[in-house]
Coordinates of C-alpha atoms in Angstrom, one line a residue:
X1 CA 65.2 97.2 61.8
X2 CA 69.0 96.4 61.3
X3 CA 70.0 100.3 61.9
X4 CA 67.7 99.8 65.0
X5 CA 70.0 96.9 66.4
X6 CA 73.1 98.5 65.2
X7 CA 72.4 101.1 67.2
X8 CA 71.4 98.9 70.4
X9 CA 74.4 97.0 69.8
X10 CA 76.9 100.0 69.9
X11 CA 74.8 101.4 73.2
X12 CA 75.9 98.6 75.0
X13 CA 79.0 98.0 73.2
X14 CA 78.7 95.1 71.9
X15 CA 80.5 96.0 68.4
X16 CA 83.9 97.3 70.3
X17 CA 86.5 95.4 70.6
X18 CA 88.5 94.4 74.5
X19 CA 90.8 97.0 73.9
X20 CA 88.0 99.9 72.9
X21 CA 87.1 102.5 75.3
X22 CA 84.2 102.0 76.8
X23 CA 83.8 104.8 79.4
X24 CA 86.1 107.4 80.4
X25 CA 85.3 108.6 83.9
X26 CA 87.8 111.5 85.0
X27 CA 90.9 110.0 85.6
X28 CA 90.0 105.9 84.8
X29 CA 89.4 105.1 81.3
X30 CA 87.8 101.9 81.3
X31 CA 88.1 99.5 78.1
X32 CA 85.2 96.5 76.8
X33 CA 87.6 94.2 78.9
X34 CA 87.5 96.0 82.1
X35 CA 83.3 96.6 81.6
X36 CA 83.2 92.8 80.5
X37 CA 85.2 91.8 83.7
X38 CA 82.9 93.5 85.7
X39 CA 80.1 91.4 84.8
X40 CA 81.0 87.7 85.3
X41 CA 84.8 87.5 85.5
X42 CA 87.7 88.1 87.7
X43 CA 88.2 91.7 88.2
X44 CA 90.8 94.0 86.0
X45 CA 92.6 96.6 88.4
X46 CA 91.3 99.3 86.0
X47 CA 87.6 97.9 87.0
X48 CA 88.7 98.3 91.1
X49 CA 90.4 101.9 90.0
X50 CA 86.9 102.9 88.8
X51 CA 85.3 101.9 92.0
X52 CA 87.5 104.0 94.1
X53 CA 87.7 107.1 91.4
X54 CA 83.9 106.6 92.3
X55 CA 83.7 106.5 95.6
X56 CA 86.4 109.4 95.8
X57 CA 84.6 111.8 93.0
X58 CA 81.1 111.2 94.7
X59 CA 81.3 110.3 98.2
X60 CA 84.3 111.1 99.8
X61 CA 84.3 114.5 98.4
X62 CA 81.6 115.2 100.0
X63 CA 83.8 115.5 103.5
X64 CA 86.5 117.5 102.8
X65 CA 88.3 117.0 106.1
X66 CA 88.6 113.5 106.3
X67 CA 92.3 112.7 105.4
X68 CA 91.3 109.1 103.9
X69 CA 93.3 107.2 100.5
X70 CA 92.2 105.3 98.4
X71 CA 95.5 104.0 96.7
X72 CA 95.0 102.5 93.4
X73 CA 95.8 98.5 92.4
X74 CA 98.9 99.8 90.6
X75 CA 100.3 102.0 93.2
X76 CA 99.6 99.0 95.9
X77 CA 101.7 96.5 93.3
X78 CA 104.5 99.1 93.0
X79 CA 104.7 99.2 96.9
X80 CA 105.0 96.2 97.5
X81 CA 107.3 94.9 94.5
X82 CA 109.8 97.5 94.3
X83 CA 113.3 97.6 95.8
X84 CA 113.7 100.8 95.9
X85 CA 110.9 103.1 98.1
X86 CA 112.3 106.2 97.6
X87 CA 111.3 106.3 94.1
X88 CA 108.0 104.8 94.9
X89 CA 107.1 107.8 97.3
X90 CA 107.9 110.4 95.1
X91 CA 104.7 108.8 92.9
X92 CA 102.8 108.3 95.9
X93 CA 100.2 110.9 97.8
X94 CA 101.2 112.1 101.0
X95 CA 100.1 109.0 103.2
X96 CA 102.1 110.2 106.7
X97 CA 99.3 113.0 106.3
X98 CA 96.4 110.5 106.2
X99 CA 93.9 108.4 109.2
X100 CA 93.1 105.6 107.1
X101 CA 94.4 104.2 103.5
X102 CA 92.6 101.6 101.6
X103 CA 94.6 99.2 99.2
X104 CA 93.8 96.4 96.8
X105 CA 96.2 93.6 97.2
X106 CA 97.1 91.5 94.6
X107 CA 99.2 88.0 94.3
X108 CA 101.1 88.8 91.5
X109 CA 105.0 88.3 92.1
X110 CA 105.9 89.2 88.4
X111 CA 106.7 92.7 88.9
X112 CA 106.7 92.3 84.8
X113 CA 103.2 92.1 84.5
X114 CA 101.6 94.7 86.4
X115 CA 98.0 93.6 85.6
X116 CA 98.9 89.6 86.5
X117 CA 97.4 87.5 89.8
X118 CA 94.9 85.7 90.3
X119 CA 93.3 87.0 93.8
X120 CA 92.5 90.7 95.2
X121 CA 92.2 91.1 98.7
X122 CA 91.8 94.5 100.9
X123 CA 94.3 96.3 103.2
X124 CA 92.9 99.0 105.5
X125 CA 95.5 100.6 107.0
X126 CA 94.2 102.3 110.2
X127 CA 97.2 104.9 110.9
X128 CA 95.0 105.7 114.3
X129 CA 95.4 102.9 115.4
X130 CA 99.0 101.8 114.0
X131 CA 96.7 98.4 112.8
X132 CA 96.6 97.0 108.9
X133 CA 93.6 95.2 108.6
X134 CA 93.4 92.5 105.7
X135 CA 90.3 91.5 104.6
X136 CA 90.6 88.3 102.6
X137 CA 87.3 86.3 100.8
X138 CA 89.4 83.1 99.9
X139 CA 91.2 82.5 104.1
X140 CA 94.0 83.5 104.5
X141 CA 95.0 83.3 100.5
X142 CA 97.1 87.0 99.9
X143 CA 98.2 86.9 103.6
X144 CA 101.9 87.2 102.7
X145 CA 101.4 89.9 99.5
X146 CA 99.0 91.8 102.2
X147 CA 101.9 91.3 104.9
X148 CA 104.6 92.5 102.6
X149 CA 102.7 95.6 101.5
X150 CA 101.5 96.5 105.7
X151 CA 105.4 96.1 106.2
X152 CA 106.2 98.7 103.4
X153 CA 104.0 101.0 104.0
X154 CA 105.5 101.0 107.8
X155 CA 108.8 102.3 106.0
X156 CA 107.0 105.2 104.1
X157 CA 105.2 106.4 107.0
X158 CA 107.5 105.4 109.7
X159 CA 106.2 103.8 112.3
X160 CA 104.9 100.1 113.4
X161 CA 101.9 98.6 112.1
X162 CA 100.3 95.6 113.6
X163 CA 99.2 93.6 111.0
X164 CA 95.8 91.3 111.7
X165 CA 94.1 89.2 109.4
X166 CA 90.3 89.4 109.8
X167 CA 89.2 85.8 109.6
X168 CA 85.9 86.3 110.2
X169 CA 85.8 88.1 106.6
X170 CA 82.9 87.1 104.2
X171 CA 84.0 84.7 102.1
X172 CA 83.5 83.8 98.1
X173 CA 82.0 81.0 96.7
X174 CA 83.9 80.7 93.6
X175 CA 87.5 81.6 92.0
X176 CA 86.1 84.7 90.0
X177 CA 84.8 87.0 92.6
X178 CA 87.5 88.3 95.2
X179 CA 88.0 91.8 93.5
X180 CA 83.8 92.5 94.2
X181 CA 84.0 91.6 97.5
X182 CA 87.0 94.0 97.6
X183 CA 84.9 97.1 95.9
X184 CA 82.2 96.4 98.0
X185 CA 83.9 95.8 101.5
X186 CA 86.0 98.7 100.6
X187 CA 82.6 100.9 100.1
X188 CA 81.2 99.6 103.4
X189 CA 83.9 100.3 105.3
X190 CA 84.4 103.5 104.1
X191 CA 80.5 104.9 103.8
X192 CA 79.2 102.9 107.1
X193 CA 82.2 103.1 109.2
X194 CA 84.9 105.6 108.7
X195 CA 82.5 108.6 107.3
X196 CA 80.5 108.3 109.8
X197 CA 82.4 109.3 112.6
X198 CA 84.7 112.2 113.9
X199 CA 87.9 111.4 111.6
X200 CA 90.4 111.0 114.7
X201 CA 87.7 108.5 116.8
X202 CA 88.8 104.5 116.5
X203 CA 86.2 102.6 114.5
X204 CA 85.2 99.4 114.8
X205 CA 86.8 97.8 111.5
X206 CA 85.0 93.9 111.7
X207 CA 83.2 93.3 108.8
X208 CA 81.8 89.8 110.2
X209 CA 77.9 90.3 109.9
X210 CA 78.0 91.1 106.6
X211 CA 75.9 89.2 103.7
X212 CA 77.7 89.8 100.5
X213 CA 75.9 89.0 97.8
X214 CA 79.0 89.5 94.5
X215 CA 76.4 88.7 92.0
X216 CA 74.0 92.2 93.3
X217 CA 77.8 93.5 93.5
X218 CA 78.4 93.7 89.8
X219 CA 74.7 94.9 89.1
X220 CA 75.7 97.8 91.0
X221 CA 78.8 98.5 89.1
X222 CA 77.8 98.2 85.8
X223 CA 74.4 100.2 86.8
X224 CA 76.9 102.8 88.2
X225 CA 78.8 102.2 84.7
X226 CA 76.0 102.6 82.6
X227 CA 74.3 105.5 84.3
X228 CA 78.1 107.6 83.8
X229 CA 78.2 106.3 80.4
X230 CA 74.6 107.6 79.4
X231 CA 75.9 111.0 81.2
X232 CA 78.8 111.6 78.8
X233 CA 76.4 110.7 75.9
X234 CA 73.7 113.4 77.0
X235 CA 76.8 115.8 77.3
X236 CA 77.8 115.1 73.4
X237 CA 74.9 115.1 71.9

C-alpha cells in the first residue's frame, strides 16, 4: 500500500521540492512553485509564459498568417525597465512586423529582481489601430508600469500609441488573482476576437460583459498542465 501512495504522491508531485521540474513544455519549463502558484496563489511569470507558449503552440499556430505576439513577462519587464532599447530589440521579435502584441505587465520597479511585483495586468497593443489597451482587475492599479511600457514600445516600433485604460475590465475579488484574469482575458481576446476576424479589420477590444470566474481559471490550467504532463509520461514510458 505505501509503494501505491508513493507512487500517487510523485504523479502529482507532491515529493518534489519548489525548485524541481515539474513539466517541461517546449520552451517553458515549469517548477513545483510555478504549478503550486497556479493553483491558489499569485501567479509566477513562468506560470503566465506557459499560458502563452500554449496558446501559441496550439491555437495560434493554427493561423499562420496572423502576425500576432505574445511577448513573455520577462521580455515585457526588460521593456519597460531598461535604459537602453537598443539592446533590448536585438532580444526582441520583430514587433514593427506585427497587428497586435499581447504583454503581461508587472509592478515591479526593482529591475534586480526580475520575478518581483505584486500585480499583473494586460497590454494589448493594437498596432492597427495605433491604440494600447490596458486591461487591469484591481482599477487602475499598473496604470503607470502599463503606461511606461505602451510609451516604449512606441520607440521600438515608431509611431504614436494612444494609450486607454479599459475601466470597465472585470475585476478581482482578492489580492492573489490578477495574473488569471491576465491568462484568461489574454485567451479571450485572442481566440474570440482577434482570430476570428480578417487580421487587418479593427476589432472590438472591450472586454466588459465578461464573467470571470479565476477559481474555474486555474482548473483549466492545471487540467491543461496535467493533461501535457501525462503526455510526456506516455512518451517515456
Amino acid at each position: 500500500m505505501s509503494r501505491i501512495k508513493d507512487r500517487v504522491r510523485r504523479h502529482f508531485g507532491d515529493n518534489l521540492a519548489p525548485d524541481d521540474a515539474y513539466l517541461s513544455y517546449y520552451d517553458v519549463r515549469l517548477t513545483k512553485l510555478d504549478v503550486d502558484s497556479i493553483k491558489n496563489d499569485w501567479l509566477t511569470d513562468n506560470a503566465i509564459a506557459f499560458w502563452q507558449e500554449y496558446l501559441e503552440r496550439e491555437h495560434l499556430s493554427n493561423h499562420p498568417r496572423a502576425k500576432i505576439i505574445l511577448l513573455r513577462p520577462t521580455m515585457a519587464f526588460m521593456l519597460r525597465t531598461s535604459p537602453d532599447l537598443s539592446i533590448v530589440a536585438d532580444a526582441l521579435p520583430d514587433l514593427r512586423s506585427a497587428t497586435h502584441i499581447f504583454l503581461p505587465i508587472n509592478d515591479n520597479s526593482d529591475v534586480t529582481q526580475a520575478s518581483g511585483g505584486s500585480h499583473w495586468s494586460l497590454l494589448l497593443v493594437s498596432l492597427i489601430d495605433g491604440v494600447a489597451f490596458s486591461y487591469d482587475s484591481l482599477h487602475s492599479s499598473n496604470y503607470e508600469s502599463a503606461r511606461d511600457t505602451a510609451e516604449k514600445l512606441e520607440q521600438l516600433v515608431g509611431r504614436k500609441l494612444k494609450f486607454l485604460a479599459l475601466n470597465e475590465a472585470p475585476q478581482q475579488e482578492n489580492g492573489s488573482d490578477c495574473g488569471v484574469f491576465v491568462c484568461l482575458n489574454m485567451k479571450h481576446l485572442l481566440l474570440k476576437r482577434l482570430l476570428k476576424y480578417d487580421a487587418n479589420e479593427k476589432v472590438a477590444m472591450s472586454v466588459d460583459d465578461r464573467d470571470i470566474r479565476a477559481s474555474e481559471g486555474r482548473k483549466e490550467m492545471l487540467r491543461i498542465v496535467e493533461e501535457r504532463r501525462r503526455e510526456g509520461e506516455r512518451r517515456r514510458s
